[in-house]
């Protein structure tokens, strides 16, 4: 039977996670603009507030007050619900992700995870890939060719990367023998040498590539690549519906960063003198920075190249990796 | 860098030829090329370059309304009518050459003969809505009377926008405070011209 305390605790945690991640997602857009600008010898937003920090608030106000346009020929209910799908799936996926080591507050031990389910990894990846319905439905219902092309690319991309990301995490899971992210984290307690990245370098690279594809980030941003298909699936969106897509995208980025940190980079284990929570923050920040860094440096690939690299290179590699891991375990 | 470096014409050895790599004919060659390209690490060179720029923090942004660039003396913006340095009287002798040469037909002037039987300009106007800032008027003026200034922040609400003589002529108090700057002439170099010198791309 459910305890009232447990229910309250879960609700509070869920609200905190959604609030914090949504705020961080907004902040990430600011960081992205700044980092990209610095890498391109620009200053980025400067005029609203000190160093442009209040640009966030300005953007928020703009998004909330902008007219919500629904094109005449669009399939209205689907068009309206698509951004909600994109954003909610991104947040729902976070339910099984542990962020920090457990700590005690007012004599009450808090586990910073909403629910520790035993198939956490499967759950997170499953829910995150349901998120692709957002772009897909948005593109198909928009009555716009660019949107439709974006939707088609979303499907192509998802079919390609899901195989790779699924197969690449299989090898670490085989080594640890559990799908729970907490178990995976606890398997890497022994300092930097215990990180799975050393035992599974190939799986790490493959999973990182798949993560970039999953979040539609450069160099795999085929779904919304401006130079080719305007804004892809988001072409017809305006105001807060458009904003939801982007909160979803940045929330996804955070989830992927957390996942990579936990799976391969020792998770929230304390390192040397740095406490585990801070370690986690550092790792996630590094990954977010990597997302922006790669965007500033690399050109994007064509959809056919993306499929080619997924099916002909990455998938065989991940199968080989599983085989090797299997033999090594035997 | 000296002048002779700029005059160097024998760049023969410095030509960089494009990498004319043979296209692979069979699968094995294609595979070898693929492996070579994959291992090459060019992607990391790209990553390094953007990171280096971020660390160097050599920002080129000019925050426009707060900072402005110094205009080159060659820049042709809103006209100015100058005064003679010695006497302070207007340089324009009313010859009408500028009015004649203006290809947009936007200069109009009116002259009369004063009591000392000298020709003076009573009215002088330029329709800046039509002016294309070609610089012919300043070039043709025998007295260096009409020149181009550097004031480029001009937007009009109407198609016709007239600059009158009083607007363009150096005001007397400015002149007395010795703030009137001599026009450097066409093709004049900007003050920081030396810093802007670069070798031609062929040389590097
Ligand atoms: S700059 Fe050219 S167009 Fe303008 S007033 Fe002089 S001659 Fe006419
Ligand atoms: S060409 Fe020079 S001197 Fe002659 S009318 Fe024009 S401004 Fe005056």
Short mmCIF file of C-alpha atoms and ligand atoms in Angstrom, two decimals:
data_model
loop_
_atom_site.label_atom_id
_atom_site.label_comp_id
_atom_site.label_asym_id
_atom_site.label_seq_id
_atom_site.Cartn_x
_atom_site.Cartn_y
_atom_site.Cartn_z
CA UNK A 1 0.00 0.00 0.00
CA UNK A 2 1.14 3.51 -0.74
CA UNK A 3 2.26 5.52 2.16
CA UNK A 4 1.10 9.15 2.18
CA UNK A 5 4.64 10.27 2.94
CA UNK A 6 5.96 8.45 -0.12
CA UNK A 7 3.30 10.01 -2.33
CA UNK A 8 4.05 13.49 -1.05
CA UNK A 9 7.77 12.95 -1.38
CA UNK A 10 7.42 11.76 -4.96
CA UNK A 11 5.20 14.65 -5.94
CA UNK A 12 7.57 17.16 -4.40
CA UNK A 13 10.53 15.56 -6.16
CA UNK A 14 8.72 15.53 -9.47
CA UNK A 15 7.83 19.20 -9.16
CA UNK A 16 11.39 20.09 -8.20
CA UNK A 17 12.87 18.11 -11.10
CA UNK A 18 10.50 19.66 -13.64
CA UNK A 19 11.07 23.18 -12.30
CA UNK A 20 14.83 22.88 -12.08
CA UNK A 21 15.28 21.17 -15.41
CA UNK A 22 12.96 23.60 -17.19
CA UNK A 23 14.91 26.51 -15.72
CA UNK A 24 18.20 24.86 -16.64
CA UNK A 25 16.93 24.22 -20.15
CA UNK A 26 16.17 27.92 -20.48
CA UNK A 27 19.55 28.78 -19.08
CA UNK A 28 21.18 26.35 -21.48
CA UNK A 29 19.82 28.35 -24.42
CA UNK A 30 21.60 31.39 -23.02
CA UNK A 31 24.82 29.45 -22.45
CA UNK A 32 24.57 28.04 -25.94
CA UNK A 33 24.34 31.48 -27.48
CA UNK A 34 27.24 32.72 -25.40
CA UNK A 35 29.51 29.75 -26.07
CA UNK A 36 28.76 29.73 -29.79
CA UNK A 37 29.41 33.46 -29.90
CA UNK A 38 32.74 33.20 -28.11
CA UNK A 39 33.84 30.42 -30.39
CA UNK A 40 32.98 32.58 -33.37
CA UNK A 41 34.68 35.66 -31.92
CA UNK A 42 31.42 37.37 -31.10
CA UNK A 43 30.00 38.58 -27.82
CA UNK A 44 26.52 37.09 -28.01
CA UNK A 45 23.60 38.67 -26.14
CA UNK A 46 24.94 41.71 -24.29
CA UNK A 47 22.30 44.36 -23.90
CA UNK A 48 19.58 42.92 -21.66
CA UNK A 49 20.90 42.92 -18.13
CA UNK A 50 24.53 42.40 -17.09
CA UNK A 51 26.29 40.45 -19.83
CA UNK A 52 22.91 39.79 -21.40
CA UNK A 53 21.83 37.55 -18.53
CA UNK A 54 18.27 38.86 -18.54
CA UNK A 55 17.94 37.88 -22.19
CA UNK A 56 16.43 34.71 -20.76
CA UNK A 57 13.58 36.64 -19.18
CA UNK A 58 13.09 38.67 -22.34
CA UNK A 59 12.90 35.50 -24.43
CA UNK A 60 10.50 33.94 -21.98
CA UNK A 61 8.19 36.93 -22.04
CA UNK A 62 8.33 36.99 -25.80
CA UNK A 63 7.50 33.30 -26.11
CA UNK A 64 4.59 33.53 -23.68
CA UNK A 65 3.01 36.59 -25.19
CA UNK A 66 3.50 35.79 -28.86
CA UNK A 67 0.45 34.85 -30.86
CA UNK A 68 -0.09 31.13 -31.14
CA UNK A 69 -0.71 30.64 -34.84
CA UNK A 70 -2.30 27.48 -36.14
CA UNK A 71 -2.16 27.22 -39.93
CA UNK A 72 -5.46 26.91 -41.73
CA UNK A 73 -4.85 23.51 -43.28
CA UNK A 74 -3.12 21.98 -40.28
CA UNK A 75 -4.70 19.05 -38.48
CA UNK A 76 -5.56 21.09 -35.43
CA UNK A 77 -5.66 18.67 -32.49
CA UNK A 78 -2.48 16.90 -33.56
CA UNK A 79 -0.73 20.13 -34.37
CA UNK A 80 -1.60 21.42 -30.93
CA UNK A 81 -0.60 18.32 -29.00
CA UNK A 82 2.71 17.58 -30.76
CA UNK A 83 4.89 20.04 -28.78
CA UNK A 84 3.34 18.80 -25.56
CA UNK A 85 4.41 15.27 -26.46
CA UNK A 86 7.94 16.44 -27.17
CA UNK A 87 8.25 18.28 -23.86
CA UNK A 88 6.47 15.79 -21.59
CA UNK A 89 8.37 12.76 -22.84
CA UNK A 90 11.61 14.61 -22.22
CA UNK A 91 10.56 15.25 -18.62
CA UNK A 92 8.93 11.87 -18.03
CA UNK A 93 12.18 10.21 -19.05
CA UNK A 94 13.85 11.87 -16.10
CA UNK A 95 11.72 10.02 -13.57
CA UNK A 96 14.15 7.11 -13.36
CA UNK A 97 17.37 9.10 -13.48
CA UNK A 98 19.33 9.58 -10.27
CA UNK A 99 21.06 12.94 -10.13
CA UNK A 100 22.98 13.01 -6.89
CA UNK A 101 24.04 10.63 -4.14
CA UNK A 102 21.46 10.32 -1.39
CA UNK A 103 21.73 12.87 1.36
CA UNK A 104 20.08 13.63 4.66
CA UNK A 105 18.01 16.74 5.19
CA UNK A 106 16.39 17.47 8.59
CA UNK A 107 17.05 13.88 9.62
CA UNK A 108 15.26 12.50 6.61
CA UNK A 109 17.19 10.57 3.96
CA UNK A 110 16.44 11.79 0.47
CA UNK A 111 17.13 9.78 -2.64
CA UNK A 112 17.40 12.28 -5.48
CA UNK A 113 15.56 10.01 -7.88
CA UNK A 114 11.84 10.04 -8.42
CA UNK A 115 11.50 6.31 -8.69
CA UNK A 116 14.21 3.67 -8.62
CA UNK A 117 12.76 1.13 -11.02
CA UNK A 118 14.76 -1.93 -11.92
CA UNK A 119 14.59 -1.32 -15.68
CA UNK A 120 15.52 2.34 -15.44
CA UNK A 121 17.83 2.40 -18.46
CA UNK A 122 15.29 0.67 -20.66
CA UNK A 123 12.60 3.02 -19.40
CA UNK A 124 14.60 6.19 -20.00
CA UNK A 125 15.62 5.19 -23.49
CA UNK A 126 12.15 3.98 -24.33
CA UNK A 127 10.42 7.14 -23.18
CA UNK A 128 13.04 9.35 -24.79
CA UNK A 129 12.47 7.67 -28.12
CA UNK A 130 8.72 8.13 -27.77
CA UNK A 131 9.71 11.81 -27.85
CA UNK A 132 10.35 11.47 -31.56
CA UNK A 133 6.56 11.45 -31.97
CA UNK A 134 6.68 15.15 -31.22
CA UNK A 135 8.60 16.09 -34.38
CA UNK A 136 6.87 13.37 -36.37
CA UNK A 137 3.32 14.45 -35.56
CA UNK A 138 4.22 18.13 -35.76
CA UNK A 139 5.69 17.70 -39.20
CA UNK A 140 2.86 15.60 -40.54
CA UNK A 141 0.08 17.82 -39.23
CA UNK A 142 1.58 21.16 -40.25
CA UNK A 143 0.50 21.10 -43.91
CA UNK A 144 3.91 22.39 -44.89
CA UNK A 145 6.45 20.70 -47.11
CA UNK A 146 9.42 21.63 -44.98
CA UNK A 147 7.71 20.30 -41.89
CA UNK A 148 6.86 17.08 -43.67
CA UNK A 149 10.45 16.66 -44.79
CA UNK A 150 11.55 17.31 -41.22
CA UNK A 151 9.15 14.63 -39.99
CA UNK A 152 10.42 12.16 -42.57
CA UNK A 153 13.95 12.85 -41.48
CA UNK A 154 12.96 12.42 -37.85
CA UNK A 155 11.70 8.92 -38.60
CA UNK A 156 14.75 8.03 -40.66
CA UNK A 157 16.99 9.27 -37.91
CA UNK A 158 15.14 7.48 -35.17
CA UNK A 159 15.15 4.15 -36.99
CA UNK A 160 18.88 4.51 -37.45
CA UNK A 161 20.10 5.66 -34.08
CA UNK A 162 17.77 3.61 -31.89
CA UNK A 163 19.48 0.42 -33.02
CA UNK A 164 22.90 1.84 -32.27
CA UNK A 165 22.09 3.28 -28.88
CA UNK A 166 20.25 0.11 -27.87
CA UNK A 167 23.03 -2.21 -28.91
CA UNK A 168 25.81 -0.04 -27.55
CA UNK A 169 24.45 0.04 -23.99
CA UNK A 170 23.95 -3.70 -24.10
CA UNK A 171 27.63 -4.42 -23.51
CA UNK A 172 27.91 -2.37 -20.28
CA UNK A 173 24.64 -3.87 -19.09
CA UNK A 174 26.04 -7.35 -19.69
CA UNK A 175 29.05 -6.50 -17.56
CA UNK A 176 27.03 -5.07 -14.69
CA UNK A 177 24.02 -7.31 -14.92
CA UNK A 178 21.44 -4.70 -14.00
CA UNK A 179 19.37 -2.11 -15.79
CA UNK A 180 18.96 0.10 -12.75
CA UNK A 181 20.97 3.29 -13.05
CA UNK A 182 21.74 3.20 -9.35
CA UNK A 183 23.27 -0.27 -9.69
CA UNK A 184 25.25 0.90 -12.70
CA UNK A 185 26.51 3.85 -10.69
CA UNK A 186 27.38 1.67 -7.70
CA UNK A 187 29.42 -0.62 -9.93
CA UNK A 188 31.88 2.21 -10.57
CA UNK A 189 32.64 3.29 -7.02
CA UNK A 190 36.37 2.62 -7.10
CA UNK A 191 37.70 5.88 -8.48
CA UNK A 192 38.51 6.88 -12.00
CA UNK A 193 39.99 3.50 -12.92
CA UNK A 194 36.61 1.88 -12.33
CA UNK A 195 34.80 4.01 -14.85
CA UNK A 196 33.15 1.93 -17.53
CA UNK A 197 34.66 4.15 -20.21
CA UNK A 198 37.95 2.26 -19.85
CA UNK A 199 36.34 -1.14 -20.10
CA UNK A 200 33.91 -0.18 -22.85
CA UNK A 201 35.52 2.63 -24.89
CA UNK A 202 33.78 1.58 -28.09
CA UNK A 203 30.37 1.41 -26.44
CA UNK A 204 31.03 4.85 -24.95
CA UNK A 205 31.80 6.41 -28.33
CA UNK A 206 28.84 4.71 -29.98
CA UNK A 207 26.48 5.77 -27.23
CA UNK A 208 27.76 9.33 -27.36
CA UNK A 209 27.16 9.48 -31.11
CA UNK A 210 23.69 8.03 -30.67
CA UNK A 211 23.07 10.62 -27.96
CA UNK A 212 23.86 13.41 -30.37
CA UNK A 213 21.41 11.90 -32.83
CA UNK A 214 18.74 11.44 -30.21
CA UNK A 215 18.86 15.09 -29.20
CA UNK A 216 18.91 16.30 -32.83
CA UNK A 217 22.08 18.22 -32.18
CA UNK A 218 24.75 19.11 -34.69
CA UNK A 219 26.29 17.29 -36.52
CA UNK A 220 23.11 15.20 -36.70
CA UNK A 221 20.57 18.02 -36.72
CA UNK A 222 19.01 16.85 -39.96
CA UNK A 223 15.50 17.18 -38.54
CA UNK A 224 15.59 20.96 -38.28
CA UNK A 225 18.53 22.02 -40.35
CA UNK A 226 17.86 25.62 -41.36
CA UNK A 227 19.86 25.71 -44.55
CA UNK A 228 18.00 22.76 -46.03
CA UNK A 229 14.50 22.60 -44.64
CA UNK A 230 13.91 26.00 -43.00
CA UNK A 231 13.16 24.95 -39.42
CA UNK A 232 12.03 21.41 -40.23
CA UNK A 233 9.11 20.20 -38.17
CA UNK A 234 8.98 23.47 -36.20
CA UNK A 235 8.52 25.70 -39.26
CA UNK A 236 4.85 26.47 -38.60
CA UNK A 237 5.11 26.82 -34.85
CA UNK A 238 5.18 30.05 -32.94
CA UNK A 239 5.05 31.26 -29.38
CA UNK A 240 5.02 28.84 -26.49
CA UNK A 241 4.33 25.76 -28.61
CA UNK A 242 7.60 26.36 -30.37
CA UNK A 243 9.16 27.02 -26.97
CA UNK A 244 7.96 23.63 -25.72
CA UNK A 245 9.87 21.89 -28.49
CA UNK A 246 13.01 23.62 -27.45
CA UNK A 247 12.56 23.04 -23.75
CA UNK A 248 12.12 19.41 -24.74
CA UNK A 249 15.30 19.43 -26.79
CA UNK A 250 17.38 20.96 -24.02
CA UNK A 251 15.82 18.70 -21.40
CA UNK A 252 16.78 15.78 -23.62
CA UNK A 253 20.31 17.10 -23.77
CA UNK A 254 20.44 17.15 -19.99
CA UNK A 255 19.05 13.61 -19.78
CA UNK A 256 21.59 12.29 -22.25
CA UNK A 257 24.40 14.04 -20.40
CA UNK A 258 23.26 12.51 -17.12
CA UNK A 259 22.93 9.09 -18.74
CA UNK A 260 26.42 9.19 -20.24
CA UNK A 261 27.88 10.40 -16.97
CA UNK A 262 26.23 7.58 -15.03
CA UNK A 263 26.80 4.83 -17.57
CA UNK A 264 30.38 5.47 -18.52
CA UNK A 265 31.91 8.17 -16.40
CA UNK A 266 31.45 7.01 -12.84
CA UNK A 267 28.15 8.73 -12.15
CA UNK A 268 27.82 10.55 -8.84
CA UNK A 269 30.59 8.76 -7.02
CA UNK A 270 32.88 10.99 -5.03
CA UNK A 271 36.22 11.51 -6.71
CA UNK A 272 39.35 12.24 -4.73
CA UNK A 273 38.23 15.23 -2.61
CA UNK A 274 35.32 16.33 -4.81
CA UNK A 275 31.94 15.23 -3.43
CA UNK A 276 29.76 13.10 -5.67
CA UNK A 277 27.08 15.71 -6.25
CA UNK A 278 29.59 18.23 -7.51
CA UNK A 279 31.24 15.57 -9.63
CA UNK A 280 27.92 14.89 -11.30
CA UNK A 281 27.36 18.58 -11.95
CA UNK A 282 30.82 18.89 -13.46
CA UNK A 283 30.31 15.91 -15.74
CA UNK A 284 26.90 17.04 -16.90
CA UNK A 285 28.21 20.57 -17.53
CA UNK A 286 31.08 19.14 -19.51
CA UNK A 287 28.69 17.18 -21.68
CA UNK A 288 26.42 20.14 -22.25
CA UNK A 289 29.50 22.13 -23.20
CA UNK A 290 30.54 19.35 -25.55
CA UNK A 291 27.16 19.55 -27.27
CA UNK A 292 27.68 23.28 -27.89
CA UNK A 293 31.34 22.87 -28.74
CA UNK A 294 30.62 20.28 -31.39
CA UNK A 295 27.90 22.49 -32.80
CA UNK A 296 30.37 25.33 -33.24
CA UNK A 297 33.02 23.14 -34.86
CA UNK A 298 31.49 20.50 -37.07
CA UNK A 299 29.45 20.64 -40.25
CA UNK A 300 26.32 18.60 -40.27
CA UNK A 301 25.84 15.37 -42.19
CA UNK A 302 23.25 14.60 -44.83
CA UNK A 303 20.40 12.29 -43.86
CA UNK A 304 21.70 9.59 -46.21
CA UNK A 305 25.15 9.84 -44.68
CA UNK A 306 23.57 9.55 -41.28
CA UNK A 307 21.77 6.34 -42.25
CA UNK A 308 24.91 5.05 -43.92
CA UNK A 309 27.04 5.62 -40.89
CA UNK A 310 24.43 4.16 -38.55
CA UNK A 311 23.65 0.98 -40.42
CA UNK A 312 26.95 0.23 -42.08
CA UNK A 313 29.46 1.38 -39.50
CA UNK A 314 28.04 1.95 -36.05
CA UNK A 315 25.67 -1.00 -35.90
CA UNK A 316 28.25 -3.63 -36.97
CA UNK A 317 30.70 -2.07 -34.54
CA UNK A 318 28.26 -2.32 -31.66
CA UNK A 319 27.45 -5.94 -32.53
CA UNK A 320 31.18 -6.73 -32.58
CA UNK A 321 31.51 -4.97 -29.27
CA UNK A 322 28.77 -7.11 -27.75
CA UNK A 323 30.42 -10.25 -29.09
CA UNK A 324 33.79 -9.31 -27.65
CA UNK A 325 32.24 -8.42 -24.31
CA UNK A 326 30.37 -11.72 -24.33
CA UNK A 327 33.50 -13.75 -24.94
CA UNK A 328 35.43 -11.78 -22.37
CA UNK A 329 32.71 -12.42 -19.78
CA UNK A 330 32.74 -16.13 -20.50
CA UNK B 1 57.49 43.75 -43.33
CA UNK B 2 59.06 45.98 -45.90
CA UNK B 3 57.96 47.35 -49.20
CA UNK B 4 60.01 44.83 -51.17
CA UNK B 5 58.05 42.00 -49.56
CA UNK B 6 54.91 43.45 -50.99
CA UNK B 7 56.44 43.85 -54.41
CA UNK B 8 57.58 40.25 -54.56
CA UNK B 9 56.02 38.73 -57.65
CA UNK B 10 57.73 35.31 -57.82
CA UNK B 11 55.19 33.33 -55.89
CA UNK B 12 55.81 30.24 -58.07
CA UNK B 13 57.03 28.00 -55.30
CA UNK B 14 54.34 29.18 -52.93
CA UNK B 15 51.41 27.83 -54.92
CA UNK B 16 49.49 25.24 -52.99
CA UNK B 17 48.06 22.58 -55.24
CA UNK B 18 44.81 20.87 -54.38
CA UNK B 19 45.12 17.37 -53.12
CA UNK B 20 44.48 15.41 -56.28
CA UNK B 21 43.88 12.05 -54.70
CA UNK B 22 42.89 9.28 -57.08
CA UNK B 23 39.30 8.13 -56.76
CA UNK B 24 39.11 4.56 -55.51
CA UNK B 25 38.35 2.02 -58.19
CA UNK B 26 37.57 -1.05 -56.13
CA UNK B 27 36.10 -1.79 -52.76
CA UNK B 28 39.41 -2.37 -51.02
CA UNK B 29 40.73 1.06 -52.01
CA UNK B 30 37.49 2.67 -50.94
CA UNK B 31 37.78 0.92 -47.60
CA UNK B 32 41.37 2.05 -47.17
CA UNK B 33 40.35 5.63 -47.91
CA UNK B 34 37.51 5.37 -45.44
CA UNK B 35 39.82 4.10 -42.71
CA UNK B 36 42.38 6.79 -43.46
CA UNK B 37 39.79 9.54 -43.31
CA UNK B 38 38.29 8.17 -40.14
CA UNK B 39 41.58 7.96 -38.27
CA UNK B 40 42.86 11.30 -39.52
CA UNK B 41 41.52 13.33 -36.65
CA UNK B 42 40.50 16.34 -38.69
CA UNK B 43 37.39 16.59 -36.58
CA UNK B 44 39.52 17.17 -33.52
CA UNK B 45 41.47 19.86 -35.32
CA UNK B 46 38.14 21.62 -35.84
CA UNK B 47 37.27 21.22 -32.18
CA UNK B 48 40.65 22.60 -31.17
CA UNK B 49 40.35 25.63 -33.43
CA UNK B 50 37.03 26.79 -32.00
CA UNK B 51 38.21 26.13 -28.46
CA UNK B 52 41.40 28.10 -29.14
CA UNK B 53 39.35 31.06 -30.34
CA UNK B 54 37.21 30.87 -27.23
CA UNK B 55 40.26 30.82 -24.95
CA UNK B 56 42.00 33.60 -26.84
CA UNK B 57 38.85 35.68 -26.48
CA UNK B 58 39.80 37.93 -29.37
CA UNK B 59 36.31 39.35 -29.79
CA UNK B 60 35.55 41.30 -32.92
CA UNK B 61 32.11 42.51 -31.97
CA UNK B 62 31.55 46.24 -32.06
CA UNK B 63 28.65 47.13 -29.80
CA UNK B 64 27.32 49.59 -32.27
CA UNK B 65 25.32 52.34 -30.61
CA UNK B 66 27.88 52.45 -27.80
CA UNK B 67 31.02 51.98 -29.87
CA UNK B 68 31.56 53.27 -33.37
CA UNK B 69 34.26 52.67 -35.90
CA UNK B 70 36.34 55.54 -37.12
CA UNK B 71 35.32 56.32 -40.67
CA UNK B 72 37.98 56.42 -43.34
CA UNK B 73 38.55 59.81 -45.00
CA UNK B 74 37.47 58.14 -48.22
CA UNK B 75 34.03 57.52 -46.83
CA UNK B 76 31.33 59.54 -48.57
CA UNK B 77 28.52 60.58 -46.28
CA UNK B 78 26.52 63.80 -45.68
CA UNK B 79 28.19 66.77 -47.34
CA UNK B 80 29.84 69.67 -45.58
CA UNK B 81 30.48 73.15 -46.91
CA UNK B 82 33.79 74.49 -45.67
CA UNK B 83 35.08 77.97 -44.89
CA UNK B 84 38.37 79.53 -45.83
CA UNK B 85 40.91 79.07 -43.08
CA UNK B 86 42.32 82.57 -43.43
CA UNK B 87 39.21 84.74 -43.50
CA UNK B 88 36.43 82.47 -42.38
CA UNK B 89 34.30 83.37 -45.37
CA UNK B 90 32.61 80.70 -47.43
CA UNK B 91 34.82 78.88 -49.86
CA UNK B 92 32.09 78.35 -52.42
CA UNK B 93 32.42 80.80 -55.29
CA UNK B 94 29.12 79.88 -56.83
CA UNK B 95 30.67 78.49 -59.99
CA UNK B 96 27.83 75.96 -60.31
CA UNK B 97 30.04 73.06 -61.36
CA UNK B 98 28.68 70.80 -58.68
CA UNK B 99 25.12 71.56 -59.68
CA UNK B 100 26.00 70.80 -63.25
CA UNK B 101 27.84 67.52 -62.67
CA UNK B 102 25.46 66.02 -60.14
CA UNK B 103 24.14 62.91 -61.80
CA UNK B 104 21.08 62.74 -59.61
CA UNK B 105 20.24 66.36 -60.23
CA UNK B 106 19.84 66.98 -56.56
CA UNK B 107 21.95 70.09 -56.00
CA UNK B 108 20.19 73.44 -56.42
CA UNK B 109 21.83 76.79 -55.83
CA UNK B 110 21.04 80.43 -56.18
CA UNK B 111 23.60 83.21 -56.43
CA UNK B 112 23.58 86.96 -56.50
CA UNK B 113 26.14 89.74 -56.81
CA UNK B 114 26.64 91.64 -53.57
CA UNK B 115 27.47 95.32 -53.03
CA UNK B 116 31.22 94.65 -53.45
CA UNK B 117 30.26 93.18 -56.84
CA UNK B 118 31.32 89.72 -55.76
CA UNK B 119 29.29 86.68 -56.57
CA UNK B 120 27.93 85.07 -53.43
CA UNK B 121 25.79 82.01 -52.90
CA UNK B 122 22.45 82.89 -51.42
CA UNK B 123 20.88 79.43 -51.42
CA UNK B 124 22.46 76.03 -51.64
CA UNK B 125 20.57 72.79 -51.08
CA UNK B 126 21.12 69.09 -51.65
CA UNK B 127 18.20 66.70 -51.79
CA UNK B 128 19.64 63.83 -49.78
CA UNK B 129 16.68 61.69 -50.70
CA UNK B 130 18.02 61.62 -54.23
CA UNK B 131 21.75 61.96 -53.66
CA UNK B 132 23.56 58.72 -54.35
CA UNK B 133 26.75 59.87 -52.59
CA UNK B 134 28.79 59.37 -55.71
CA UNK B 135 31.24 62.09 -54.75
CA UNK B 136 31.32 63.85 -58.12
CA UNK B 137 30.34 67.19 -56.64
CA UNK B 138 33.22 67.09 -54.18
CA UNK B 139 35.59 65.96 -56.88
CA UNK B 140 34.67 68.67 -59.32
CA UNK B 141 34.66 71.56 -56.86
CA UNK B 142 37.66 73.80 -57.67
CA UNK B 143 37.68 75.38 -54.23
CA UNK B 144 37.40 72.27 -52.01
CA UNK B 145 34.25 73.96 -50.80
CA UNK B 146 31.86 71.01 -50.85
CA UNK B 147 33.27 67.86 -49.31
CA UNK B 148 31.90 64.70 -47.83
CA UNK B 149 31.71 64.35 -44.08
CA UNK B 150 31.68 61.15 -42.07
CA UNK B 151 28.22 61.43 -40.62
CA UNK B 152 26.60 58.21 -41.73
CA UNK B 153 23.71 57.93 -39.29
CA UNK B 154 21.03 59.42 -41.47
CA UNK B 155 17.58 58.07 -42.00
CA UNK B 156 14.75 59.97 -43.62
CA UNK B 157 11.02 59.86 -43.13
CA UNK B 158 10.33 61.27 -46.55
CA UNK B 159 11.68 60.67 -49.99
CA UNK B 160 12.78 64.24 -50.33
CA UNK B 161 15.03 65.42 -47.58
CA UNK B 162 16.83 68.67 -48.15
CA UNK B 163 20.07 69.71 -46.61
CA UNK B 164 20.25 73.52 -46.73
CA UNK B 165 23.28 75.72 -46.71
CA UNK B 166 22.96 76.44 -43.00
CA UNK B 167 22.97 72.72 -42.26
CA UNK B 168 26.09 71.94 -44.20
CA UNK B 169 28.16 75.06 -43.79
CA UNK B 170 30.66 74.97 -40.93
CA UNK B 171 29.04 77.14 -38.22
CA UNK B 172 31.05 80.22 -37.36
CA UNK B 173 31.60 79.30 -33.73
CA UNK B 174 32.90 75.85 -34.68
CA UNK B 175 35.14 77.51 -37.17
CA UNK B 176 36.41 80.01 -34.63
CA UNK B 177 37.17 77.20 -32.23
CA UNK B 178 39.35 75.79 -35.03
CA UNK B 179 37.29 72.61 -35.27
CA UNK B 180 36.92 72.71 -39.01
CA UNK B 181 38.96 69.86 -40.44
CA UNK B 182 40.54 70.13 -43.82
CA UNK B 183 39.33 67.66 -46.40
CA UNK B 184 42.14 65.22 -47.02
CA UNK B 185 41.29 64.80 -50.66
CA UNK B 186 40.21 61.81 -52.65
CA UNK B 187 42.05 58.61 -51.99
CA UNK B 188 43.36 59.94 -48.71
CA UNK B 189 44.56 57.26 -46.35
CA UNK B 190 42.96 56.82 -42.98
CA UNK B 191 44.99 57.67 -39.91
CA UNK B 192 45.53 54.02 -39.03
CA UNK B 193 46.32 52.95 -42.60
CA UNK B 194 49.63 51.42 -41.60
CA UNK B 195 47.95 49.01 -39.21
CA UNK B 196 45.61 47.81 -41.91
CA UNK B 197 48.30 46.76 -44.35
CA UNK B 198 48.32 43.08 -45.14
CA UNK B 199 50.17 40.93 -47.62
CA UNK B 200 48.17 39.78 -50.59
CA UNK B 201 46.66 36.36 -50.06
CA UNK B 202 48.88 34.91 -52.79
CA UNK B 203 51.90 35.34 -50.60
CA UNK B 204 50.67 33.19 -47.73
S1 LIG C 1 27.37 63.09 -54.20
FE1 LIG C 1 26.80 62.82 -56.35
S2 LIG C 1 24.58 62.65 -56.25
FE2 LIG C 1 25.20 63.52 -54.29
S3 LIG C 1 25.07 65.69 -54.56
FE3 LIG C 1 27.18 65.12 -55.07
S4 LIG C 1 27.17 64.79 -57.27
FE4 LIG C 1 25.03 64.80 -56.61
S1 LIG C 2 31.65 73.38 -57.34
FE1 LIG C 2 32.34 74.11 -55.33
S2 LIG C 2 32.67 76.28 -55.61
FE2 LIG C 2 31.48 75.61 -57.36
S3 LIG C 2 29.37 75.99 -56.73
FE3 LIG C 2 29.80 73.87 -56.18
S4 LIG C 2 30.49 74.06 -54.07
FE4 LIG C 2 30.59 76.10 -54.89
#
